[in-house]
Short mmCIF file of C-alpha atoms in Angstrom, two decimals:
data_model
loop_
_atom_site.label_atom_id
_atom_site.label_comp_id
_atom_site.label_asym_id
_atom_site.label_seq_id
_atom_site.Cartn_x
_atom_site.Cartn_y
_atom_site.Cartn_z
CA UNK A 23 34.82 -94.40 93.80
CA UNK A 24 36.00 -95.74 89.85
CA UNK A 25 37.06 -98.58 91.25
CA UNK A 26 33.45 -99.09 93.44
CA UNK A 27 31.22 -98.33 90.43
CA UNK A 28 33.17 -100.95 88.48
CA UNK A 29 32.93 -103.61 90.81
CA UNK A 30 28.83 -103.35 90.25
CA UNK A 31 28.77 -103.60 87.20
CA UNK A 32 28.90 -107.46 84.68
CA UNK A 33 28.50 -108.28 81.59
CA UNK A 34 25.63 -110.80 80.22
CA UNK A 35 27.34 -112.86 79.32
CA UNK A 36 27.30 -113.73 75.01
CA UNK A 37 26.40 -117.21 75.43
CA UNK A 38 22.61 -118.32 74.66
CA UNK A 39 21.45 -119.91 78.20
CA UNK A 40 21.34 -123.26 78.91
CA UNK A 41 17.18 -123.89 79.98
CA UNK A 42 15.94 -126.11 81.92
CA UNK A 43 18.14 -130.14 81.15
CA UNK A 44 14.70 -131.90 81.88
CA UNK A 45 13.19 -129.95 78.84
CA UNK A 46 16.16 -130.62 76.28
CA UNK A 47 14.62 -132.09 73.60
CA UNK A 48 11.70 -132.48 71.11
CA UNK A 49 7.97 -133.13 72.80
CA UNK A 50 4.38 -134.23 70.73
CA UNK A 51 0.83 -133.43 71.85
CA UNK A 52 -1.29 -136.65 70.12
CA UNK A 53 -4.63 -136.02 71.04
CA UNK A 54 -6.53 -133.55 73.59
CA UNK A 55 -9.62 -134.81 75.57
CA UNK A 56 -12.45 -134.96 74.23
CA UNK A 57 -11.18 -133.64 70.23
CA UNK A 58 -13.79 -135.77 67.70
CA UNK A 59 -16.43 -133.02 69.69
CA UNK A 60 -14.69 -130.34 68.75
CA UNK A 61 -14.91 -127.63 66.08
CA UNK A 62 -11.70 -126.32 66.22
CA UNK A 63 -8.31 -127.78 68.37
CA UNK A 64 -5.03 -127.26 67.80
CA UNK A 65 -1.60 -129.96 69.03
CA UNK A 66 1.52 -129.29 69.84
CA UNK A 67 5.26 -129.93 68.92
CA UNK A 68 7.70 -128.43 71.29
CA UNK A 69 11.50 -128.12 70.66
CA UNK A 70 13.23 -127.27 73.76
CA UNK A 71 17.01 -126.65 72.94
CA UNK A 72 18.92 -124.43 76.03
CA UNK A 73 16.63 -121.30 76.42
CA UNK A 74 15.47 -121.33 73.24
CA UNK A 75 11.82 -122.66 71.98
CA UNK A 76 10.49 -124.26 68.27
CA UNK A 77 6.40 -124.60 68.77
CA UNK A 78 5.01 -126.05 66.06
CA UNK A 79 0.76 -125.92 66.09
CA UNK A 80 -1.17 -128.37 64.03
CA UNK A 81 -4.57 -127.25 64.20
CA UNK A 82 -7.93 -129.65 62.92
CA UNK A 83 -11.32 -127.62 62.12
CA UNK A 84 -14.47 -129.12 60.80
CA UNK A 85 -15.89 -125.05 60.63
CA UNK A 86 -14.40 -122.12 57.71
CA UNK A 87 -13.55 -119.98 60.29
CA UNK A 88 -10.58 -118.31 58.61
CA UNK A 89 -10.06 -118.09 54.72
CA UNK A 90 -10.70 -119.76 51.69
CA UNK A 91 -6.96 -119.75 50.61
CA UNK A 92 -6.21 -120.15 53.91
CA UNK A 93 -8.34 -122.79 54.82
CA UNK A 94 -7.13 -125.88 53.31
CA UNK A 95 -8.72 -128.96 53.73
CA UNK A 96 -8.99 -127.98 57.41
CA UNK A 97 -5.90 -128.45 58.21
CA UNK A 98 -2.96 -125.57 58.60
CA UNK A 99 0.52 -125.57 60.52
CA UNK A 100 2.35 -122.73 62.35
CA UNK A 101 5.13 -121.83 63.39
CA UNK A 102 7.02 -119.79 65.88
CA UNK A 103 10.01 -118.71 67.70
CA UNK A 104 11.12 -117.74 70.46
CA UNK A 105 13.06 -118.16 74.11
CA UNK A 106 10.97 -119.63 76.91
CA UNK A 107 11.81 -119.01 80.68
CA UNK A 108 11.06 -121.68 83.89
CA UNK A 109 9.62 -119.47 87.07
CA UNK A 110 8.70 -121.62 89.99
CA UNK A 111 5.69 -123.79 88.05
CA UNK A 112 5.34 -121.96 85.90
CA UNK A 113 6.40 -121.57 81.93
CA UNK A 114 6.13 -118.32 80.61
CA UNK A 115 7.36 -118.36 76.15
CA UNK A 116 8.03 -115.50 74.38
CA UNK A 117 7.94 -116.15 70.63
CA UNK A 118 7.39 -114.57 67.04
CA UNK A 119 5.09 -116.94 64.62
CA UNK A 120 7.17 -117.25 61.75
CA UNK A 121 7.48 -119.18 58.53
CA UNK A 122 7.71 -122.94 58.35
CA UNK A 123 11.61 -122.07 58.12
CA UNK A 124 11.78 -119.83 61.03
CA UNK A 125 11.93 -116.92 59.58
CA UNK A 126 9.74 -114.72 60.90
CA UNK A 127 6.74 -113.90 59.76
CA UNK A 128 5.28 -110.47 58.37
CA UNK A 129 2.22 -111.97 56.40
CA UNK A 130 0.02 -113.70 55.25
CA UNK A 131 -2.22 -116.48 55.84
CA UNK A 132 -2.96 -117.47 59.75
CA UNK A 133 -1.83 -115.09 62.95
CA UNK A 134 1.26 -112.67 62.74
CA UNK A 135 3.04 -110.99 65.37
CA UNK A 136 4.14 -112.44 69.50
CA UNK A 137 2.23 -115.68 70.83
CA UNK A 138 3.10 -115.57 74.33
CA UNK A 139 1.25 -118.98 75.65
CA UNK A 140 0.98 -119.18 79.14
CA UNK A 141 1.29 -122.95 81.26
CA UNK A 142 1.13 -124.87 84.70
CA UNK A 143 3.68 -127.21 84.79
CA UNK A 144 2.11 -130.38 85.94
CA UNK A 145 3.83 -133.79 86.69
CA UNK A 146 6.69 -134.85 84.25
CA UNK A 147 8.61 -137.62 83.47
CA UNK A 148 11.74 -138.39 81.38
CA UNK A 149 9.93 -138.88 79.00
CA UNK A 150 6.01 -137.31 79.31
CA UNK A 151 5.42 -133.69 80.39
CA UNK A 152 1.66 -132.22 81.31
CA UNK A 153 1.37 -128.77 81.04
CA UNK A 154 -2.00 -126.64 82.15
CA UNK A 155 -2.77 -123.89 79.75
CA UNK A 156 -3.17 -120.66 81.51
CA UNK A 157 -5.96 -119.73 79.14
CA UNK A 158 -7.63 -122.35 77.68
CA UNK A 159 -9.12 -125.23 79.89
CA UNK A 160 -7.66 -127.57 77.68
CA UNK A 161 -5.00 -129.60 79.58
CA UNK A 162 -1.68 -130.70 76.84
CA UNK A 163 0.21 -133.37 77.71
CA UNK A 164 2.56 -133.88 75.52
CA UNK A 165 5.21 -137.32 75.80
CA UNK A 166 9.37 -136.89 74.40
CA UNK A 167 10.28 -137.94 71.25
CA UNK A 168 13.99 -137.08 71.07
CA UNK A 169 16.65 -135.37 74.10
CA UNK A 170 18.32 -132.79 72.84
CA UNK A 171 21.97 -132.12 73.80
CA UNK A 172 22.03 -128.09 74.83
CA UNK A 173 25.45 -126.83 73.56
CA UNK A 174 25.36 -123.49 74.16
CA UNK A 175 25.73 -120.70 70.66
CA UNK A 176 26.81 -117.65 71.08
CA UNK A 177 24.29 -114.79 70.28
#
């Protein structure tokens, strides 16, 4: 009985997962369709390294929807760090808003807490990636600006 119990259990590895090879790198979104007609929009910068993702959202707003001291000149950046998973044709991200140094953000301007974007994976080439947000109708067309080789780190 003890032998059967020991054979049925296995420990999780003490290193991070390798993630998806074709995603490894830094991806940027330069524009979105009709952005000049929108009051507010955000552009993504995604850095995939192994199974981790670092997200920068650069937001542009023509209207003040936030406190004056946070509005700046109508441009600001938000940061999130987390892990991702590709399941069939979906990119699932579980992340937390952070400060620019990637440490958890507990207060301050803009959003705090979890950031859980969900995307449908469209076509991809070695230097381009097309995502469709499952929450918004805006496509996310990304281009790769840097390659990264995954070197799994201990947890």
